[in-house]
Short mmCIF file of C-alpha atoms and ligand atoms in Angstrom, two decimals:
data_model
loop_
_atom_site.label_atom_id
_atom_site.label_comp_id
_atom_site.label_asym_id
_atom_site.label_seq_id
_atom_site.Cartn_x
_atom_site.Cartn_y
_atom_site.Cartn_z
CA UNK A 133 130.24 50.36 173.12
CA UNK A 134 130.70 48.93 169.65
CA UNK A 135 130.31 51.04 166.57
CA UNK A 136 129.44 49.56 163.23
CA UNK A 137 132.30 50.02 160.81
CA UNK A 138 129.94 51.55 158.25
CA UNK A 139 129.63 54.70 160.36
CA UNK A 140 133.36 55.36 159.99
CA UNK A 141 134.09 57.41 156.93
CA UNK A 142 136.30 55.67 154.40
CA UNK A 143 137.91 56.77 151.14
CA UNK A 144 135.35 56.38 148.40
CA UNK A 145 137.59 56.35 145.37
CA UNK A 146 136.00 56.71 141.94
CA UNK A 147 137.02 54.65 138.93
CA UNK A 148 140.17 55.81 137.20
CA UNK A 149 139.41 58.38 134.54
CA UNK A 150 136.14 59.48 136.11
CA UNK A 151 135.30 63.00 134.88
CA UNK A 152 134.75 65.92 137.25
CA UNK A 153 133.41 69.07 135.64
CA UNK A 154 131.39 72.22 135.91
CA UNK A 155 128.92 73.75 133.50
CA UNK A 156 127.73 77.10 132.21
CA UNK A 157 125.57 78.33 129.34
CA UNK A 158 126.22 81.19 126.94
CA UNK A 159 123.31 83.49 127.73
CA UNK A 160 123.69 82.99 131.46
CA UNK A 161 127.35 84.04 131.67
CA UNK A 162 128.64 85.73 128.53
CA UNK A 163 127.08 89.20 128.44
CA UNK A 164 128.17 91.11 125.34
CA UNK A 165 124.61 90.72 124.14
CA UNK A 166 125.16 92.87 121.03
CA UNK A 167 128.96 92.85 120.88
CA UNK A 168 130.82 92.41 117.60
CA UNK A 169 127.84 91.68 115.41
CA UNK A 170 126.01 89.21 117.63
CA UNK A 171 122.35 88.92 116.66
CA UNK A 172 119.60 89.08 119.28
CA UNK A 173 118.20 85.89 120.75
CA UNK A 174 114.83 85.30 122.36
CA UNK A 175 116.17 86.02 125.85
CA UNK A 176 117.59 89.37 124.76
CA UNK A 177 114.16 90.30 123.44
CA UNK A 178 112.26 88.90 126.41
CA UNK A 179 114.38 90.59 129.07
CA UNK A 180 114.45 93.91 127.18
CA UNK A 181 110.67 93.93 127.05
CA UNK A 182 110.45 94.01 130.85
CA UNK A 183 107.00 93.28 132.16
CA UNK A 184 108.05 91.63 135.43
CA UNK A 185 108.46 88.20 133.91
CA UNK A 186 112.03 88.07 135.20
CA UNK A 187 113.08 88.84 138.77
CA UNK A 188 113.38 92.65 139.04
CA UNK A 189 113.35 92.82 135.24
CA UNK A 190 117.02 91.83 135.25
CA UNK A 191 118.79 91.02 131.99
CA UNK A 192 121.93 89.14 131.01
CA UNK A 193 123.24 92.00 128.87
CA UNK A 194 126.37 91.91 131.02
CA UNK A 195 125.89 88.83 133.24
CA UNK A 196 129.30 87.46 134.33
CA UNK A 197 130.99 89.23 131.44
CA UNK A 198 132.53 85.97 130.30
CA UNK A 199 132.66 87.22 126.71
CA UNK A 200 135.49 89.51 127.77
CA UNK A 201 136.53 87.80 131.02
CA UNK A 202 137.19 84.30 129.72
CA UNK A 203 140.67 84.38 131.24
CA UNK A 204 139.09 84.84 134.68
CA UNK A 205 136.83 81.84 134.11
CA UNK A 206 139.82 79.82 133.03
CA UNK A 207 141.58 80.67 136.30
CA UNK A 208 138.60 79.22 138.21
CA UNK A 209 138.59 76.11 136.05
CA UNK A 210 142.30 75.58 136.70
CA UNK A 211 141.99 76.28 140.40
CA UNK A 212 139.31 73.61 140.67
CA UNK A 213 141.36 71.18 138.61
CA UNK A 214 138.35 70.29 136.45
CA UNK A 215 138.80 67.46 133.99
CA UNK A 216 135.86 68.73 131.89
CA UNK A 217 134.23 72.11 131.27
CA UNK A 218 130.78 72.24 129.72
CA UNK A 219 129.70 75.46 128.02
CA UNK A 220 127.32 76.39 125.25
CA UNK A 221 127.74 78.27 122.00
CA UNK A 222 125.60 81.33 121.48
CA UNK A 223 123.86 80.46 118.22
CA UNK A 224 123.20 84.11 117.31
CA UNK A 225 126.78 85.12 118.17
CA UNK A 226 127.94 82.75 115.46
CA UNK A 227 125.01 83.12 113.07
CA UNK A 228 123.22 86.41 113.85
CA UNK A 229 119.95 85.44 112.18
CA UNK A 230 120.34 81.76 113.04
CA UNK A 231 121.00 80.67 109.47
CA UNK A 232 124.26 79.80 107.81
CA UNK A 233 123.35 82.36 105.14
CA UNK A 234 125.08 84.95 107.30
CA UNK A 235 128.10 84.15 109.44
CA UNK A 236 129.15 86.78 111.95
CA UNK A 237 132.29 88.26 110.50
CA UNK A 238 133.95 91.51 111.42
CA UNK A 239 135.49 93.56 108.62
CA UNK A 240 135.24 92.19 105.14
CA UNK A 241 138.88 91.77 104.13
CA UNK A 242 140.15 88.76 106.00
CA UNK A 243 136.88 87.39 107.32
CA UNK A 244 137.84 87.79 110.95
CA UNK A 245 135.05 85.90 112.58
CA UNK A 246 134.41 87.27 116.05
CA UNK A 247 132.11 84.65 117.55
CA UNK A 248 134.28 81.91 116.13
CA UNK A 249 137.44 83.47 117.54
CA UNK A 250 135.93 83.70 121.00
CA UNK A 251 135.01 80.03 121.12
CA UNK A 252 138.22 78.97 119.42
CA UNK A 253 140.19 80.62 122.18
CA UNK A 254 138.11 78.96 124.88
CA UNK A 255 138.52 75.55 123.32
CA UNK A 256 142.24 75.99 122.71
CA UNK A 257 142.87 77.29 126.23
CA UNK A 258 140.94 74.41 127.77
CA UNK A 259 142.83 71.82 125.79
CA UNK A 260 146.16 73.50 126.51
CA UNK A 261 145.34 73.10 130.19
CA UNK A 262 144.28 69.48 129.91
CA UNK A 263 140.56 70.23 130.29
CA UNK A 264 138.12 68.45 127.98
CA UNK A 265 135.45 70.72 126.49
CA UNK A 266 131.85 69.53 126.37
CA UNK A 267 129.98 71.82 124.02
CA UNK A 268 126.23 72.40 123.93
CA UNK A 269 125.00 73.76 120.63
CA UNK A 270 121.81 75.25 121.93
CA UNK A 271 120.96 76.17 125.52
CA UNK A 272 117.57 77.99 125.47
CA UNK A 273 118.83 81.01 123.45
CA UNK A 274 117.11 80.67 120.08
CA UNK A 275 118.06 83.41 117.60
CA UNK A 276 115.19 85.91 117.57
CA UNK A 277 114.98 85.81 113.80
CA UNK A 278 114.15 82.11 113.92
CA UNK A 279 111.55 82.64 116.64
CA UNK A 280 109.96 85.28 114.41
CA UNK A 281 109.53 82.62 111.77
CA UNK A 282 107.75 80.26 114.14
CA UNK A 283 110.78 78.80 115.93
CA UNK A 284 110.32 75.32 117.35
CA UNK A 285 106.66 75.31 116.41
CA UNK A 286 107.52 74.76 112.77
CA UNK A 287 109.01 71.71 111.11
CA UNK A 288 111.29 74.01 109.09
CA UNK A 289 113.55 74.50 112.09
CA UNK A 290 114.80 70.93 111.83
CA UNK A 291 116.85 71.75 108.73
CA UNK A 292 117.99 75.11 110.11
CA UNK A 293 119.23 73.49 113.31
CA UNK A 294 121.00 70.82 111.33
CA UNK A 295 122.79 73.43 109.23
CA UNK A 296 123.88 75.24 112.42
CA UNK A 297 125.05 71.96 113.94
CA UNK A 298 127.05 71.08 110.84
CA UNK A 299 128.60 74.53 110.88
CA UNK A 300 129.71 74.00 114.50
CA UNK A 301 130.98 70.45 113.93
CA UNK A 302 132.92 71.70 110.92
CA UNK A 303 134.35 74.72 112.73
CA UNK A 304 135.20 73.30 116.16
CA UNK A 305 134.97 69.53 115.79
CA UNK A 306 138.67 69.08 115.08
CA UNK A 307 139.10 69.78 118.82
CA UNK A 308 135.68 69.28 120.43
CA UNK A 309 134.90 65.60 120.88
CA UNK A 310 131.87 65.74 123.16
CA UNK A 311 128.76 67.46 121.85
CA UNK A 312 125.33 68.07 123.28
CA UNK A 313 122.83 69.18 120.66
CA UNK A 314 120.00 70.61 122.76
CA UNK A 315 119.95 71.42 126.45
CA UNK A 316 116.92 70.10 128.33
CA UNK A 317 114.38 70.08 125.50
CA UNK A 318 111.96 68.56 128.02
CA UNK A 319 112.21 71.62 130.28
CA UNK A 320 112.27 74.14 127.47
CA UNK A 321 109.18 72.72 125.77
CA UNK A 322 107.18 73.03 128.99
CA UNK A 323 108.45 76.34 130.38
CA UNK A 324 108.58 78.20 127.07
CA UNK A 325 105.90 76.72 124.90
CA UNK A 326 103.41 75.11 127.30
CA UNK A 327 103.43 77.59 130.18
CA UNK A 328 104.83 80.67 128.45
CA UNK A 329 107.14 81.46 131.37
CA UNK A 330 110.22 81.54 129.12
CA UNK A 331 110.34 83.37 125.79
CA UNK A 332 108.43 83.71 123.56
CA UNK A 333 106.19 84.02 126.63
CA UNK A 334 102.95 82.71 125.14
CA UNK A 335 101.24 79.81 126.91
CA UNK A 336 99.79 77.00 124.80
CA UNK A 337 98.36 74.57 127.30
CA UNK A 338 98.08 71.01 126.12
CA UNK A 339 99.67 71.62 122.72
CA UNK A 340 102.78 73.84 122.87
CA UNK A 341 105.07 71.39 124.62
CA UNK A 342 104.17 68.41 122.44
CA UNK A 343 104.48 70.34 119.22
CA UNK A 344 107.87 71.89 120.00
CA UNK A 345 109.33 68.81 121.69
CA UNK A 346 108.48 66.87 118.55
CA UNK A 347 110.54 69.21 116.40
CA UNK A 348 113.39 69.32 118.92
CA UNK A 349 113.66 65.52 118.90
CA UNK A 350 113.76 65.50 115.11
CA UNK A 351 116.28 68.34 114.99
CA UNK A 352 118.52 66.53 117.44
CA UNK A 353 118.32 63.27 115.50
CA UNK A 354 119.06 64.94 112.20
CA UNK A 355 122.11 66.68 113.63
CA UNK A 356 123.32 63.39 115.13
CA UNK A 357 123.06 61.76 111.70
CA UNK A 358 124.95 64.61 110.11
CA UNK A 359 127.73 64.09 112.62
CA UNK A 360 127.62 60.37 112.08
CA UNK A 361 127.82 60.48 108.31
CA UNK A 362 129.89 63.61 107.68
CA UNK A 363 132.20 64.14 110.67
CA UNK A 364 132.54 61.10 112.90
CA UNK A 365 135.08 59.23 110.84
CA UNK A 366 137.46 62.15 110.74
CA UNK A 367 136.75 63.75 114.11
CA UNK A 368 135.99 60.69 116.20
CA UNK A 369 133.72 62.47 118.67
CA UNK A 370 130.38 61.72 120.27
CA UNK A 371 127.02 63.46 120.25
CA UNK A 372 124.09 63.36 122.64
CA UNK A 373 121.22 65.45 124.04
CA UNK A 374 120.88 66.63 127.67
CA UNK A 375 117.70 65.58 129.46
CA UNK A 376 116.51 66.88 132.79
CA UNK A 377 114.66 64.59 135.12
CA UNK A 378 113.40 64.62 138.65
CA UNK A 379 113.12 61.36 140.54
CA UNK A 380 109.47 60.73 141.32
CA UNK A 381 108.09 58.64 144.18
CA UNK A 382 104.45 57.74 144.86
CA UNK A 383 102.84 60.10 147.36
CA UNK A 384 101.32 57.13 149.14
CA UNK A 385 103.83 54.28 148.68
CA UNK A 386 101.18 51.62 149.33
CA UNK A 387 98.69 53.01 146.81
CA UNK A 388 98.87 51.25 143.45
CA UNK A 389 97.25 54.30 141.84
CA UNK A 390 100.01 56.57 143.16
CA UNK A 391 102.72 54.08 142.19
CA UNK A 392 101.38 54.14 138.64
CA UNK A 393 101.08 57.94 138.76
CA UNK A 394 104.76 58.23 139.75
CA UNK A 395 105.73 56.00 136.83
CA UNK A 396 103.67 58.13 134.46
CA UNK A 397 105.52 61.26 135.53
CA UNK A 398 108.83 59.55 134.75
CA UNK A 399 107.34 58.49 131.42
CA UNK A 400 106.33 62.00 130.55
CA UNK A 401 109.35 63.82 131.93
CA UNK A 402 112.13 61.53 130.78
CA UNK A 403 110.94 58.59 128.68
CA UNK A 404 108.98 60.68 126.18
CA UNK A 405 112.40 61.91 124.98
CA UNK A 406 114.70 59.08 125.96
CA UNK A 407 112.61 56.21 124.63
CA UNK A 408 112.44 57.51 121.05
CA UNK A 409 116.13 58.38 121.06
CA UNK A 410 117.59 55.41 122.94
CA UNK A 411 115.11 52.61 122.26
CA UNK A 412 112.81 52.59 119.27
CA UNK A 413 112.17 55.96 117.67
CA UNK A 414 108.72 56.41 119.17
CA UNK A 415 106.95 57.89 122.18
CA UNK A 416 105.92 55.62 125.07
CA UNK A 417 102.69 53.74 124.24
CA UNK A 418 100.96 54.86 127.43
CA UNK A 419 101.61 58.52 126.66
CA UNK A 420 100.27 58.10 123.14
CA UNK A 421 97.09 56.37 124.24
CA UNK A 422 96.40 58.74 127.13
CA UNK A 423 96.90 61.92 125.11
CA UNK A 424 94.84 60.48 122.26
CA UNK A 425 91.98 59.56 124.62
CA UNK A 426 92.01 62.91 126.40
CA UNK A 427 92.20 64.81 123.10
CA UNK A 428 89.17 62.89 121.83
CA UNK A 429 87.25 63.66 124.99
CA UNK A 430 88.09 67.33 124.51
CA UNK A 431 86.78 67.31 120.95
CA UNK A 432 90.10 67.46 119.09
CA UNK A 433 89.98 65.82 115.66
CA UNK A 434 93.24 63.96 116.40
CA UNK A 435 95.68 63.48 119.27
CA UNK A 436 97.45 66.62 120.49
CA UNK A 437 100.61 64.50 120.60
CA UNK A 438 102.04 64.52 117.07
CA UNK A 439 103.13 61.26 115.45
CA UNK A 440 106.50 60.39 113.98
CA UNK A 441 106.46 58.91 110.48
CA UNK A 442 108.13 55.51 110.02
CA UNK A 443 111.05 57.25 108.36
CA UNK A 444 111.41 59.67 111.26
CA UNK A 445 111.30 56.81 113.75
CA UNK A 446 114.22 55.19 111.96
CA UNK A 447 116.12 58.46 112.06
CA UNK A 448 115.45 59.04 115.76
CA UNK A 449 116.13 55.52 117.04
CA UNK A 450 119.68 55.22 118.33
CA UNK A 451 120.58 58.87 117.74
CA UNK A 452 122.76 59.37 120.83
CA UNK A 453 126.21 58.10 121.77
CA UNK A 454 125.88 58.44 125.55
CA UNK A 455 123.15 59.34 128.03
CA UNK A 456 123.19 62.84 129.49
CA UNK A 457 121.13 63.53 132.58
CA UNK A 458 120.54 66.62 134.74
CA UNK A 459 119.26 66.14 138.25
CA UNK A 460 118.30 68.72 140.84
CA UNK A 461 115.44 67.41 142.91
CA UNK A 462 112.69 64.86 143.46
CA UNK A 463 108.92 64.97 143.68
CA UNK A 464 105.93 62.99 144.89
CA UNK A 465 103.11 62.02 142.55
CA UNK A 466 99.48 61.33 143.22
CA UNK A 467 96.84 59.96 140.90
CA UNK A 468 94.35 62.71 140.13
CA UNK A 469 91.53 62.02 137.73
CA UNK A 470 90.85 64.56 135.00
CA UNK A 471 87.16 63.92 134.62
CA UNK A 472 86.50 67.50 133.51
CA UNK A 473 88.91 67.18 130.58
CA UNK A 474 91.17 70.01 131.78
CA UNK A 475 93.77 71.01 129.22
CA UNK A 476 97.42 70.71 130.28
CA UNK A 477 100.04 68.06 129.91
CA UNK A 478 100.04 66.81 133.50
CA UNK A 479 96.25 66.46 133.29
CA UNK A 480 96.79 64.26 130.25
CA UNK A 481 98.49 61.73 132.50
CA UNK A 482 96.16 62.44 135.44
CA UNK A 483 98.72 63.28 138.11
CA UNK A 484 99.50 65.93 140.64
CA UNK A 485 103.10 66.45 141.65
CA UNK A 486 104.44 68.16 144.73
CA UNK A 487 107.42 67.93 147.06
CA UNK A 488 107.50 65.94 150.27
CA UNK A 489 107.23 68.66 152.93
CA UNK A 490 109.87 66.86 154.99
CA UNK A 491 112.49 67.51 152.28
CA UNK A 492 114.40 70.68 153.05
CA UNK A 493 114.45 73.55 150.54
CA UNK A 494 117.82 74.86 149.44
CA UNK A 495 116.73 78.37 150.46
CA UNK A 496 113.36 80.02 151.07
CA UNK A 497 111.37 80.30 147.83
CA UNK A 498 113.50 77.73 145.99
CA UNK A 499 112.10 74.90 143.88
CA UNK A 500 115.10 72.75 144.82
CA UNK A 501 114.40 70.31 147.63
CA UNK A 502 117.45 68.58 148.99
CA UNK A 503 117.11 64.93 147.93
CA UNK A 504 120.56 63.53 147.05
CA UNK A 505 119.36 59.90 147.18
CA UNK A 506 116.89 60.64 144.37
CA UNK A 507 119.82 60.86 141.98
CA UNK A 508 120.96 57.32 142.78
CA UNK A 509 117.46 56.02 142.09
CA UNK A 510 117.28 57.99 138.86
CA UNK A 511 120.61 56.57 137.69
CA UNK A 512 119.45 53.04 138.43
CA UNK A 513 116.23 53.72 136.53
CA UNK A 514 118.23 54.89 133.51
CA UNK A 515 120.48 51.84 133.71
CA UNK A 516 117.52 49.46 133.84
CA UNK A 517 115.34 51.23 131.28
CA UNK A 518 117.97 52.12 128.71
CA UNK A 519 120.23 49.06 128.56
CA UNK A 520 122.98 50.21 130.86
CA UNK A 521 124.22 53.19 128.83
CA UNK A 522 127.31 55.28 129.54
CA UNK A 523 125.88 58.12 131.64
CA UNK A 524 127.16 61.67 131.99
CA UNK A 525 125.64 63.99 134.56
CA UNK A 526 126.28 67.41 133.07
CA UNK A 527 124.23 69.34 135.64
CA UNK A 528 123.53 68.99 139.33
CA UNK A 529 123.39 71.85 141.77
CA UNK A 530 122.11 73.60 144.83
CA UNK A 531 121.14 77.26 144.66
CA UNK A 532 121.68 79.71 147.46
CA UNK A 533 119.57 82.81 147.93
CA UNK A 534 120.82 86.36 147.95
CA UNK A 535 123.05 87.12 149.83
CA UNK A 536 124.89 83.82 149.53
CA UNK A 537 127.52 83.15 152.20
CA UNK A 538 131.00 82.23 150.98
CA UNK A 539 131.01 79.68 153.77
CA UNK A 540 128.31 77.56 152.13
CA UNK A 541 128.63 74.60 154.48
CA UNK A 542 125.07 73.42 153.99
CA UNK A 543 125.51 73.40 150.27
CA UNK A 544 128.75 71.50 150.47
CA UNK A 545 126.97 68.89 152.60
CA UNK A 546 124.50 68.51 149.73
CA UNK A 547 127.33 67.98 147.23
CA UNK A 548 129.12 65.61 149.57
CA UNK A 549 126.05 63.48 150.00
CA UNK A 550 125.35 63.60 146.29
CA UNK A 551 128.86 62.43 145.43
CA UNK A 552 128.46 59.64 147.97
CA UNK A 553 125.25 58.59 146.19
CA UNK A 554 127.15 58.57 142.89
CA UNK A 555 129.71 56.26 144.42
CA UNK A 556 126.94 53.90 145.53
CA UNK A 557 125.38 54.03 142.08
CA UNK A 558 128.68 53.04 140.49
CA UNK A 559 129.85 50.44 143.00
CA UNK A 560 126.64 48.94 144.35
CA UNK A 561 124.22 49.40 141.45
CA UNK A 562 126.87 48.99 138.74
CA UNK A 563 125.69 52.07 136.89
CA UNK A 564 128.02 53.06 134.07
CA UNK A 565 128.42 56.67 135.23
CA UNK A 566 131.54 58.31 133.85
CA UNK A 567 131.21 62.05 134.49
CA UNK A 568 129.73 64.47 136.98
CA UNK A 569 129.44 68.23 136.42
CA UNK A 570 128.31 70.79 138.94
CA UNK A 571 125.92 73.49 137.82
CA UNK A 572 127.50 75.98 137.77
CA UNK A 573 131.04 77.25 137.59
CA UNK A 574 129.81 80.78 138.37
CA UNK A 575 126.86 82.52 139.93
CA UNK A 576 124.95 83.63 136.86
CA UNK A 577 121.68 84.73 135.29
CA UNK A 578 119.21 82.08 136.41
CA UNK A 579 116.53 82.75 133.75
CA UNK A 580 113.31 84.07 135.31
CA UNK A 581 114.97 84.12 138.73
CA UNK A 582 117.55 86.60 137.45
CA UNK A 583 120.52 86.87 139.80
CA UNK A 584 118.53 85.89 142.88
CA UNK A 585 119.48 82.21 142.64
CA UNK A 586 123.20 81.60 143.18
CA UNK A 587 124.28 78.28 141.72
CA UNK A 588 127.98 79.07 141.35
CA UNK A 589 131.04 77.39 142.76
CA UNK A 590 132.41 80.92 142.42
CA UNK A 591 130.63 83.98 143.65
CA UNK A 592 130.41 86.83 141.16
CA UNK A 593 129.96 90.34 142.53
CA UNK A 594 127.49 91.74 140.02
CA UNK A 595 127.60 95.18 141.67
CA UNK A 596 131.29 95.53 140.93
CA UNK A 597 132.00 96.44 137.27
CA UNK A 598 135.09 94.19 137.36
CA UNK A 599 132.79 91.23 138.11
CA UNK A 600 135.33 89.52 140.40
CA UNK A 601 135.06 85.76 140.94
CA UNK A 602 135.58 84.49 144.50
CA UNK A 603 135.44 80.78 145.44
CA UNK A 604 132.78 79.54 147.81
CA UNK A 605 133.88 76.95 150.34
CA UNK A 606 132.22 74.37 148.05
CA UNK A 607 134.72 75.22 145.32
CA UNK A 608 137.64 74.46 147.62
CA UNK A 609 136.04 71.22 148.78
CA UNK A 610 135.19 70.18 145.22
CA UNK A 611 138.81 70.80 144.22
CA UNK A 612 139.90 68.31 146.90
CA UNK A 613 137.41 65.72 145.62
CA UNK A 614 138.78 66.14 142.12
CA UNK A 615 142.36 65.89 143.30
CA UNK A 616 141.62 62.70 145.27
CA UNK A 617 139.22 61.34 142.64
CA UNK A 618 136.89 60.64 145.52
CA UNK A 619 135.53 61.62 148.86
CA UNK A 620 135.50 60.47 152.43
CA UNK A 621 132.15 58.91 153.24
CA UNK A 622 130.33 55.75 154.12
CA UNK A 623 128.12 53.32 152.27
C1 NOJ B 954 119.05 73.63 134.05
C2 NOJ B 954 119.44 74.56 132.97
O1 NOJ B 954 120.08 73.86 131.94
C3 NOJ B 954 120.32 75.71 133.45
O2 NOJ B 954 120.35 76.66 132.45
C4 NOJ B 954 119.77 76.24 134.75
O3 NOJ B 954 120.46 77.39 135.16
C5 NOJ B 954 119.83 75.17 135.79
N1 NOJ B 954 119.01 74.07 135.37
C6 NOJ B 954 119.36 75.58 137.16
O4 NOJ B 954 118.00 75.86 137.13
#
């Protein structure tokens, strides 16, 4: 019996210099929520208020304890052999009220700056071990003081964010060369300000996401320009913004209406941020006309989608040095008319989205359906839509439920398939993908899911005050991939 050669696994070697990383975010791992002068952020407030908005009212007051256990994290990073480590700065650890008017400094004689020291040590240790830091300025943890003043709902935050960004570039940019301004503004705008599931916890259907996304895009662009004009020449780094996107397929592949619906979801989820930033400074035309028409029907005096001025468009256009994408799962879309004028952003584009029931869930109750091939399609979409940019994937992951077995064979199979899809994207589709990071280095505080979703390559025993880190099987397998700069698989 003859076997086709394609069923035999072969070495799929990645291009030389390909980056293999893992990611975390400050609030999810650090703990030390009020240590050494740190100011409260919106998640501190939200979790302390209780009210069953977070799984078992859990908090990240302690989380993985990374604020004091950095050395333990570093051991994991070294054991994996990561080329890159992505982490975020806690804005209110550096600037307790979010403004540069007050920098967190302990003692008043020699200006020993606690937050700064913590991140300096991380950056220095990474570099000393040959690991490239990728630093996110803001990962969902807005200083509470800024939220109290209206947060992302106000245009004033654009300047405040820029001042914070400049402070970080100035303080760490001699060593940090890869910056992400805002983590997943497209997710944050919807979960926090449209649905009210994330702090500040107030839903604003049909308006909250547009209003806050608008200010986030401007804040990002302004910070990019500050880097470009004030720091780039000397520091020679690069700045981008991290966008989350599902891959979306038509529910009925032969229905033109569903095909168009799937495209509209991509337009809303990804292009409404990426097109202004990477193409022309403005929102997609279809989104503008649909929101304007629906707003009119609903009796609004003007579109609920704000407009950029010509000057803002110029500022936003081209304000990223590489394309950062986060992928977890895919969805199906169906055209669904909104004849009643229902108010919410998906109704603006007249779609319903849902998973294909044949796609497996990562674990019962999870929103992650296992669709590794969706990432290849998404990468090709980005290549074709955004002029073949350099792409970094700074998040991709598979959560396990609680308890999570150390022998996470099913999860490793997901990563293996995903990495195989990346290889195809690079070699067959000629996508300019240069980095892949797993979310996450550690099991950590998964926002409203608390500690019930385990995304880590390392298990953290949250019941044990020492918070020991133990590698899952996936960590050991990932280390081999990194060492070989590739994986055994087939095309
Ligand atoms: C994206 C977010 O950036 C991260 O904070 C979160 O934990 C993962 N997705 C998993 O949901």
